[in-house]
Short mmCIF file of C-alpha atoms in Angstrom, two decimals:
data_model
loop_
_atom_site.label_atom_id
_atom_site.label_comp_id
_atom_site.label_asym_id
_atom_site.label_seq_id
_atom_site.Cartn_x
_atom_site.Cartn_y
_atom_site.Cartn_z
CA MET A 63 97.70 105.70 124.32
CA LYS A 64 98.59 108.46 121.67
CA GLY A 65 96.91 107.92 118.42
CA ARG A 66 93.38 107.46 117.26
CA ILE A 67 91.90 104.15 118.44
CA PHE A 68 89.15 102.47 116.23
CA THR A 69 85.76 100.77 117.70
CA GLU A 70 84.49 97.46 116.53
CA GLN A 71 81.37 98.56 114.64
CA GLU A 72 83.89 101.75 112.78
CA ARG A 73 85.92 98.48 112.13
CA GLN A 74 83.42 97.10 110.59
CA THR A 75 81.79 99.59 108.57
CA LEU A 76 85.10 100.18 106.79
CA GLU A 77 84.86 96.18 105.55
CA ASP A 78 80.97 96.72 104.06
CA ILE A 79 83.26 100.17 101.88
CA ILE A 80 85.26 97.76 100.70
CA VAL A 81 83.05 94.86 100.24
CA HIS A 82 80.45 96.75 98.62
CA ARG A 83 82.84 99.36 96.72
CA ARG A 84 82.27 98.46 92.58
CA THR A 85 82.90 99.59 89.07
CA GLU A 86 79.82 100.89 88.12
CA PRO A 87 78.26 100.44 84.73
CA VAL A 88 77.07 102.90 81.84
CA ALA A 89 73.89 102.25 82.20
CA LYS A 90 73.11 102.91 86.47
CA PHE A 91 75.08 106.89 85.89
CA ILE A 92 72.52 109.69 86.14
CA SER A 93 72.87 112.91 86.00
CA LYS A 94 73.02 114.91 89.10
CA GLU A 95 76.29 117.24 89.50
CA ILE A 96 78.47 115.64 92.17
CA PRO A 97 79.27 119.28 94.56
CA ASP A 98 81.93 120.09 95.31
CA LEU A 99 82.56 119.76 99.16
CA VAL A 100 82.17 115.97 98.06
CA ILE A 101 85.35 116.29 94.95
CA GLU A 102 87.14 117.99 97.90
CA ARG A 103 86.37 115.22 100.59
CA LEU A 104 87.63 112.26 97.65
CA LEU A 105 90.54 114.29 96.91
CA PHE A 106 90.81 115.15 100.40
CA ALA A 107 91.09 110.85 101.16
CA ALA A 108 93.64 110.45 97.94
CA LEU A 109 95.82 113.07 98.85
CA HIS A 110 96.39 111.30 102.90
CA ALA A 111 97.45 107.86 101.06
CA PRO A 112 99.99 106.65 101.93
CA SER A 113 103.64 106.69 99.82
CA VAL A 114 107.22 105.10 99.62
CA GLY A 115 109.47 108.21 101.03
CA PHE A 116 106.24 110.23 101.91
CA SER A 117 106.91 111.67 97.74
CA GLN A 118 103.80 111.93 97.67
CA PRO A 119 103.87 112.11 93.46
CA TRP A 120 100.30 112.02 91.92
CA GLU A 121 98.71 114.86 90.01
CA PHE A 122 95.00 114.98 89.44
CA VAL A 123 93.09 116.80 87.44
CA ILE A 124 89.43 117.38 87.32
CA ILE A 125 87.94 117.18 84.17
CA ARG A 126 83.72 118.43 83.88
CA ASP A 127 84.08 120.34 80.10
CA PRO A 128 81.95 118.22 78.00
CA SER A 129 84.74 119.17 74.73
CA ILE A 130 87.26 117.84 76.40
CA LYS A 131 85.30 114.37 78.07
CA ALA A 132 84.22 114.19 74.46
CA LYS A 133 87.98 114.12 72.98
CA ILE A 134 88.48 111.50 75.54
CA LYS A 135 85.95 109.56 75.18
CA ALA A 136 86.92 109.11 70.98
CA SER A 137 90.82 107.81 72.25
CA PHE A 138 88.66 105.24 73.86
CA GLU A 139 86.62 104.27 71.17
CA ARG A 140 89.81 103.94 69.16
CA GLU A 141 91.00 102.07 71.58
CA ASN A 142 88.66 99.55 72.28
CA GLU A 143 87.84 98.51 68.84
CA LYS A 144 91.28 97.75 69.16
CA ALA A 145 90.47 95.47 71.92
CA GLU A 146 87.54 93.71 70.68
CA GLU A 147 90.00 92.92 67.53
CA ILE A 148 92.37 91.05 70.45
CA PHE A 149 88.55 89.82 72.26
CA LYS A 150 86.69 88.49 68.79
CA ASP A 151 86.65 85.61 69.94
CA ARG A 152 84.88 86.78 73.23
CA PRO A 153 82.49 89.06 72.99
CA LEU A 154 83.12 91.83 75.62
CA PRO A 155 80.10 92.89 77.58
CA HIS A 156 77.74 95.05 76.46
CA GLN A 157 78.90 97.04 79.48
CA PHE A 158 81.88 97.42 77.73
CA GLN A 159 80.86 99.30 74.70
CA LEU A 160 79.23 101.52 76.76
CA ILE A 161 82.60 103.02 78.55
CA GLY A 162 83.04 105.58 76.08
CA THR A 163 79.11 107.37 76.67
CA GLY A 164 79.62 107.06 80.83
CA MET A 165 82.70 109.30 80.42
CA THR A 166 80.39 112.13 78.87
CA LYS A 167 77.40 111.38 80.94
CA THR A 168 79.25 111.39 84.87
CA PRO A 169 79.73 115.05 85.80
CA VAL A 170 83.00 113.91 86.81
CA ASN A 171 85.63 112.23 85.52
CA ILE A 172 89.45 112.99 86.48
CA ALA A 173 92.53 111.89 85.39
CA VAL A 174 95.39 110.69 87.91
CA PHE A 175 99.12 111.06 86.87
CA TYR A 176 102.49 110.10 88.80
CA LYS A 177 104.46 112.25 88.54
CA PRO A 178 108.46 111.28 88.95
CA SER A 179 110.66 113.17 91.63
CA PRO A 180 113.68 114.89 89.90
CA ASN A 181 115.92 113.84 92.97
CA PRO A 182 116.55 110.72 94.51
CA VAL A 183 113.29 109.16 96.50
CA LEU A 184 114.41 107.54 99.85
CA GLY A 185 113.00 103.31 99.59
CA GLN A 186 112.23 104.20 95.27
CA THR A 187 115.91 103.98 94.50
CA CYS A 188 116.36 100.03 93.53
CA THR A 189 112.64 99.90 92.96
CA GLU A 190 110.87 102.62 91.10
CA LYS A 191 107.76 100.62 89.90
CA VAL A 192 106.78 102.12 94.16
CA GLY A 193 106.12 105.43 92.72
CA PRO A 194 103.22 104.36 90.20
CA TYR A 195 101.90 102.03 93.00
CA SER A 196 101.95 104.72 95.74
CA VAL A 197 99.95 107.17 92.68
CA CYS A 198 97.94 103.52 92.79
CA LEU A 199 96.78 103.56 96.51
CA ALA A 200 95.61 107.08 96.17
CA ILE A 201 93.02 105.92 93.90
CA GLN A 202 91.96 103.25 95.83
CA ASN A 203 91.41 105.97 99.29
CA LEU A 204 89.58 108.21 97.12
CA TRP A 205 87.12 104.85 95.39
CA LEU A 206 86.72 103.85 98.43
CA MET A 207 85.22 107.25 99.85
CA ALA A 208 83.41 107.84 96.89
CA ARG A 209 81.29 104.33 97.50
CA ALA A 210 81.63 106.31 101.05
CA GLU A 211 79.97 108.28 99.42
CA ASN A 212 77.43 106.75 97.51
CA ILE A 213 79.02 107.99 94.28
CA GLY A 214 79.64 105.01 91.61
CA LEU A 215 82.65 105.79 89.78
CA GLY A 216 84.46 103.79 86.48
CA TRP A 217 88.34 103.49 86.12
CA VAL A 218 88.51 104.10 82.43
CA SER A 219 92.23 102.20 81.10
CA ILE A 220 91.00 101.93 77.71
CA LEU A 221 93.23 104.68 76.66
CA ASP A 222 95.82 105.89 74.43
CA GLU A 223 98.70 107.58 77.31
CA LYS A 224 99.59 110.34 74.81
CA GLU A 225 96.55 110.76 73.27
CA VAL A 226 95.06 111.52 76.86
CA LYS A 227 98.28 113.56 77.57
CA THR A 228 98.47 115.63 74.83
CA ILE A 229 94.25 116.62 75.07
CA LEU A 230 95.56 117.39 78.95
CA ASN A 231 98.41 119.18 77.98
CA ALA A 232 100.11 117.40 80.98
CA PRO A 233 103.96 117.25 81.90
CA PRO A 234 106.18 115.34 78.95
CA GLU A 235 108.00 113.42 82.54
CA ASN A 236 103.88 112.10 83.75
CA GLU A 237 102.50 109.10 83.93
CA LEU A 238 99.47 108.57 83.06
CA ILE A 239 97.73 106.21 85.73
CA ALA A 240 94.17 105.82 86.18
CA TYR A 241 90.99 108.26 84.09
CA LEU A 242 88.10 107.44 86.30
CA CYS A 243 84.50 108.27 85.66
CA LEU A 244 82.48 109.42 88.23
CA GLY A 245 78.39 109.81 89.41
CA TYR A 246 75.58 109.22 91.32
CA VAL A 247 72.98 105.95 90.24
CA THR A 248 70.68 104.89 90.71
CA GLU A 249 71.62 101.55 92.83
CA PHE A 250 75.65 99.84 93.32
CA THR A 251 75.96 96.37 91.42
CA GLU A 252 75.68 94.40 94.42
CA ARG A 253 78.29 91.75 92.53
CA PRO A 254 81.66 92.71 90.74
CA LEU A 255 79.65 93.23 86.50
CA LEU A 256 82.41 91.25 85.27
CA GLU A 257 81.54 88.40 88.30
CA ILE A 258 77.06 88.50 87.13
CA VAL A 259 77.83 88.56 83.68
CA ASN A 260 80.37 85.30 83.91
CA TRP A 261 83.61 86.87 82.53
CA GLU A 262 85.41 86.16 85.50
CA LYS A 263 84.90 85.02 88.42
CA ARG A 264 85.87 85.61 92.10
CA LYS A 265 89.35 83.91 93.81
CA LEU A 266 89.07 81.63 96.38
CA LYS A 267 91.92 82.83 98.77
CA ASP A 268 93.54 79.37 99.09
CA ALA A 269 94.61 79.70 96.05
CA VAL A 270 96.38 83.09 95.88
CA ILE A 271 97.57 83.33 99.51
CA TYR A 272 101.47 81.62 100.22
CA HIS A 273 103.05 81.24 103.28
CA ASP A 274 107.25 81.91 103.77
CA SER A 275 107.34 81.03 99.57
CA TYR A 276 105.48 79.17 96.92
#
C-alpha cells in the first residue's frame, strides 16, 4: 500500500495534541525567544494545510519589531474599549483586558492574510468564502504544531483590520484573517480559559451533530 500508514500510538499523540491545544492567557507567557528553526517548523505545518483548488491563498507576516507590535497593540486597546461597552452587562474576563500586553510580551507575532487569486479558483467559483476558510485551515495546522512544540499561542481578534493592514503595509486586496501571538509559557492551561471562568461551556456532541438533515 502506497502512502504513509500511521500507528495507533501516533494517532493517540495527534489526538492528545488536539485535545490539549489552548489559547493561552497572557500571564503564562515568558520572555524567551523562539528559535528561527522552530518558527520554520510552524510555518511548514501551515504551508501543508489543505486548500480549495490547491490555491494556497495564504500569506504570513512575521513580526518581531517592538515598535510595530506597539502600534497594533494600540489598535487592540481602542477596539477593546468598544467590546467592553458591548458587554457592559457582562464584564469581560480580566485576562481579556491583558491581551494587548501579550502582543508586546510575546517574542513573535504572526499576521495571517488571505490573498485572493486574480484568476478563477477550482472549487471556489460559487462559494468565495472557501478561500478564507482555506487560510483558517493553515492557522489550525500552525496552532497544532505550536502545541506540539510546547509553544503557547493566542489569537487576537479584537483589531481594526484597516489599521493593521496600514501598519503592516499590506496589499489592498489582502484580507486579515488572524493575528497570532506566540511564546513559551510557564504552564499550559488544563481547560479552555473561557470555560474556566464560566464564560461558556463546552457543547455536548449530541447538541451539535445531526444525521442526514436537521
